Amino acid sequence: MARRLNIIYLNHYAGSLSLGMEYRPYYLAREWVRAGHEVTIVAADFSHVRARQPRKAREEVDGIAYRWLPTPAYQGNGLGRIKNIWSFLHQVWRMAPSLVVECKPNVVIASSTYPMDIWVARRIARLANAKLVYEVHDLWPASPMELSGMPWWHPFILLCQKAENDAYRDANCVVSMLPKVAEHMAHHGLSLHKLHIVPNGISPEDWPDLPAPLTGPLADYLKVLKSVDRTIVGYAGSHGLPNAMDVLLDAAVLLRNAPFSFVLVGSGHEKARLAQRVQSEGLNNVALFDPIPKTQIPALLAQFDIAYIGWQRTPLYRFGIAPNKLMDYMMAGCAVLHSVEAGNDPVAEANCGLTVTPESPQAVAQGLRQLAAATPQQRRDMGQRGRAFVLAHHTYPVLAQQFLEAMA
């Protein structure tokens, strides 16, 4: 190791194995700690994406120092969430001098999805004479503009645009999870020699040879489906508008009389409405289940004959996609039906399934028929190609080293 890094990792929504999403900061930090570096994650104590919230202001998890800042709870994307963001940023700004004294950072990473954390990260980096790194999850303000229709002149959009431009100008290094962002970032002032692509991934330790067994009603239901030789089409993840779940239900309608069973596991803003739709339309070939512990995900995915992931049709995805659930599907050795139009397509790259046009129930139904017509061995071969692709390119030991090299 050339030198020991003291890293402050600002991520508003950071989680851990015990708290839930977001997992990426935890996995990267764990690898850096194992490599001999010190990492302090600074995060809000309330996040809508976590399964549960932390109860302490400070804790250490697998050698990572966590600082949880008290922030107001909220629901949805309204004023409450803006107050939560403001509270977090205001506190980090005020505590910057003490963070520098305590942590003595030589690297500061801004990584909170929204771009305004670049300003507080820059303050810390300047006080410490440290390297400033900007990590891009999604492109803001492009995401709220293109997905939610917010106009360019909206004050929040103008604020985000100012922050994004400042990040590209002032960061020593920009790390993007999305692969097709160079042109956009250059247009907003980034010198492309500073850009590095480090996608999402998986931790091999979460995929033991003998995974935790699936239990409860979900396990019983899958056992029944297997006993009557149904083709199980599975989905495990968030039930939100971006996930195109209605397209999958529309495909289930088209396949009502075919030997397919659709098993949807997870939660999200659309879950209740989707459940009501399944009931009102009498979709007996669809079953919805609550989220399961992360340790049981490998056992769940092993029961799927075909794993589904879908997207809305939006120009935003021209910059690429980096979905966690797709990495899980591929690591589990699933044959994948991918309904997407994007700047990249890991399913096509790995040749581990079939990609069809988004927002087309007919295309999804036809794709499922095509994958179901393959022999079990052919689907297993697809799955093994996907698993090999993830192990080669998308494990956190590999990604953490790429990130370190970007920060060098």
Coordinates of C-alpha atoms in Angstrom, one line a residue, residues 125-285:
A125 CA -11.5 18.9 2.0
R126 CA -10.2 22.5 2.0
L127 CA -9.8 22.7 5.7
A128 CA -7.9 19.4 5.7
N129 CA -6.0 20.0 2.5
A130 CA -7.5 16.7 1.4
K131 CA -8.4 15.2 -2.0
L132 CA -12.1 15.8 -3.0
V133 CA -14.0 13.0 -4.7
Y134 CA -17.5 13.3 -6.1
E135 CA -19.3 10.0 -6.5
V136 CA -22.3 10.0 -8.9
H137 CA -25.2 7.6 -8.3
D138 CA -27.7 9.3 -10.5
L139 CA -27.4 12.4 -12.6
W140 CA -29.0 15.4 -10.8
P141 CA -30.8 17.5 -11.7
A142 CA -31.4 15.5 -14.9
S143 CA -33.1 12.7 -12.9
P144 CA -35.9 14.9 -11.3
M145 CA -36.3 16.9 -14.5
E146 CA -36.7 13.9 -16.8
L147 CA -38.4 11.5 -14.5
S148 CA -40.7 13.9 -12.6
G149 CA -41.1 16.7 -15.2
M150 CA -39.6 19.5 -13.0
P151 CA -38.8 22.6 -15.2
W152 CA -35.3 23.9 -15.5
W153 CA -36.3 27.1 -13.8
H154 CA -37.5 25.5 -10.6
P155 CA -35.4 26.8 -7.7
F156 CA -34.6 23.3 -6.6
I157 CA -33.4 22.4 -10.1
L158 CA -31.3 25.5 -10.3
L159 CA -29.7 24.7 -7.0
C160 CA -28.9 21.1 -8.1
Q161 CA -27.5 22.4 -11.4
K162 CA -25.2 24.8 -9.6
A163 CA -24.0 22.0 -7.3
E164 CA -23.4 19.6 -10.2
N165 CA -21.4 22.2 -12.1
D166 CA -19.3 23.0 -8.9
A167 CA -18.7 19.3 -8.3
Y168 CA -17.2 18.8 -11.8
R169 CA -15.1 21.9 -11.5
D170 CA -13.8 21.4 -8.0
A171 CA -13.5 17.7 -7.4
N172 CA -10.1 16.1 -7.9
C173 CA -11.8 12.9 -9.0
V174 CA -15.3 12.0 -10.2
V175 CA -16.4 8.4 -9.8
S176 CA -19.6 7.4 -11.6
M177 CA -21.6 4.2 -11.3
L178 CA -23.2 5.0 -14.7
P179 CA -21.0 4.2 -17.7
K180 CA -22.2 6.6 -20.4
V181 CA -21.9 10.0 -18.7
A182 CA -18.7 11.5 -20.3
E183 CA -20.4 13.7 -22.8
H184 CA -22.9 15.0 -20.2
M185 CA -20.3 15.7 -17.6
A186 CA -18.0 17.4 -20.1
H187 CA -20.9 19.6 -21.2
H188 CA -21.2 20.7 -17.6
G189 CA -17.5 21.5 -17.1
L190 CA -15.8 18.2 -16.2
S191 CA -12.2 17.6 -17.5
L192 CA -12.6 14.0 -18.5
H193 CA -9.2 12.9 -17.2
K194 CA -10.9 13.1 -13.8
L195 CA -13.7 10.7 -14.7
H196 CA -13.6 7.0 -13.5
I197 CA -16.3 4.4 -13.8
V198 CA -16.9 2.1 -10.8
P199 CA -20.2 0.3 -11.2
N200 CA -22.4 -1.4 -8.5
G201 CA -21.6 -4.9 -7.5
I202 CA -22.0 -7.7 -4.9
S203 CA -20.0 -9.0 -2.0
P204 CA -19.0 -12.7 -2.5
E205 CA -19.4 -13.2 1.2
D206 CA -23.1 -12.7 0.9
W207 CA -23.2 -15.7 -1.4
P208 CA -22.1 -18.8 0.6
D209 CA -22.2 -22.3 -0.9
L210 CA -24.9 -23.1 1.7
P211 CA -27.1 -20.0 1.9
A212 CA -29.6 -19.4 4.7
P213 CA -32.7 -21.4 3.9
L214 CA -35.9 -19.7 2.8
T215 CA -38.6 -20.0 5.4
G216 CA -42.3 -19.2 6.0
P217 CA -45.2 -18.8 3.7
L218 CA -43.0 -17.8 0.7
A219 CA -41.0 -21.0 0.9
D220 CA -44.2 -23.1 1.2
Y221 CA -45.7 -21.4 -1.8
L222 CA -42.7 -21.9 -4.0
K223 CA -42.6 -25.5 -3.0
V224 CA -46.2 -26.0 -4.2
L225 CA -45.4 -24.3 -7.5
K226 CA -42.4 -26.6 -8.1
S227 CA -44.6 -29.6 -7.3
V228 CA -47.0 -28.8 -10.1
D229 CA -44.3 -27.9 -12.6
R230 CA -45.1 -24.2 -13.0
T231 CA -42.5 -21.9 -14.6
I232 CA -41.7 -19.4 -11.8
V233 CA -41.1 -15.9 -13.0
G234 CA -39.6 -14.0 -10.0
Y235 CA -39.0 -10.4 -9.1
A236 CA -37.2 -9.3 -5.9
G237 CA -36.8 -5.6 -5.2
S238 CA -38.5 -2.3 -4.8
H239 CA -42.1 -1.9 -6.0
G240 CA -42.0 1.6 -7.4
L241 CA -42.9 3.4 -10.6
P242 CA -39.4 3.1 -12.1
N243 CA -39.6 -0.6 -11.8
A244 CA -42.3 -1.0 -14.4
M245 CA -44.3 -3.5 -12.3
D246 CA -47.6 -2.8 -14.2
V247 CA -45.9 -4.0 -17.4
L248 CA -45.2 -7.3 -15.6
L249 CA -48.8 -7.6 -14.4
D250 CA -50.0 -6.8 -17.9
A251 CA -47.8 -9.7 -19.2
A252 CA -49.3 -11.9 -16.5
V253 CA -52.7 -11.1 -17.9
L254 CA -51.6 -12.2 -21.4
L255 CA -50.1 -15.4 -19.9
R256 CA -53.1 -16.1 -17.7
N257 CA -53.7 -19.5 -19.3
A258 CA -50.1 -20.5 -19.7
P259 CA -48.1 -22.4 -17.1
F260 CA -46.4 -19.4 -15.6
S261 CA -46.5 -18.2 -12.0
F262 CA -45.3 -14.7 -11.0
V263 CA -43.8 -14.3 -7.6
L264 CA -43.1 -10.7 -6.5
V265 CA -41.1 -10.1 -3.3
G266 CA -40.4 -6.7 -1.8
S267 CA -42.0 -3.4 -0.8
G268 CA -42.4 0.1 -2.1
H269 CA -44.8 3.0 -2.8
E270 CA -46.7 1.0 -5.4
K271 CA -47.0 -2.3 -3.5
A272 CA -50.5 -1.7 -2.1
R273 CA -51.9 -0.5 -5.4
L274 CA -50.3 -3.5 -7.2
A275 CA -51.8 -5.9 -4.7
Q276 CA -55.2 -4.3 -5.2
R277 CA -54.9 -4.7 -8.9
V278 CA -54.0 -8.4 -8.6
Q279 CA -57.0 -8.9 -6.5
S280 CA -59.5 -6.9 -8.5
E281 CA -58.4 -8.5 -11.8
G282 CA -58.4 -12.0 -10.4
L283 CA -54.7 -12.6 -11.3
N284 CA -54.4 -16.0 -9.7
N285 CA -51.1 -16.6 -11.4

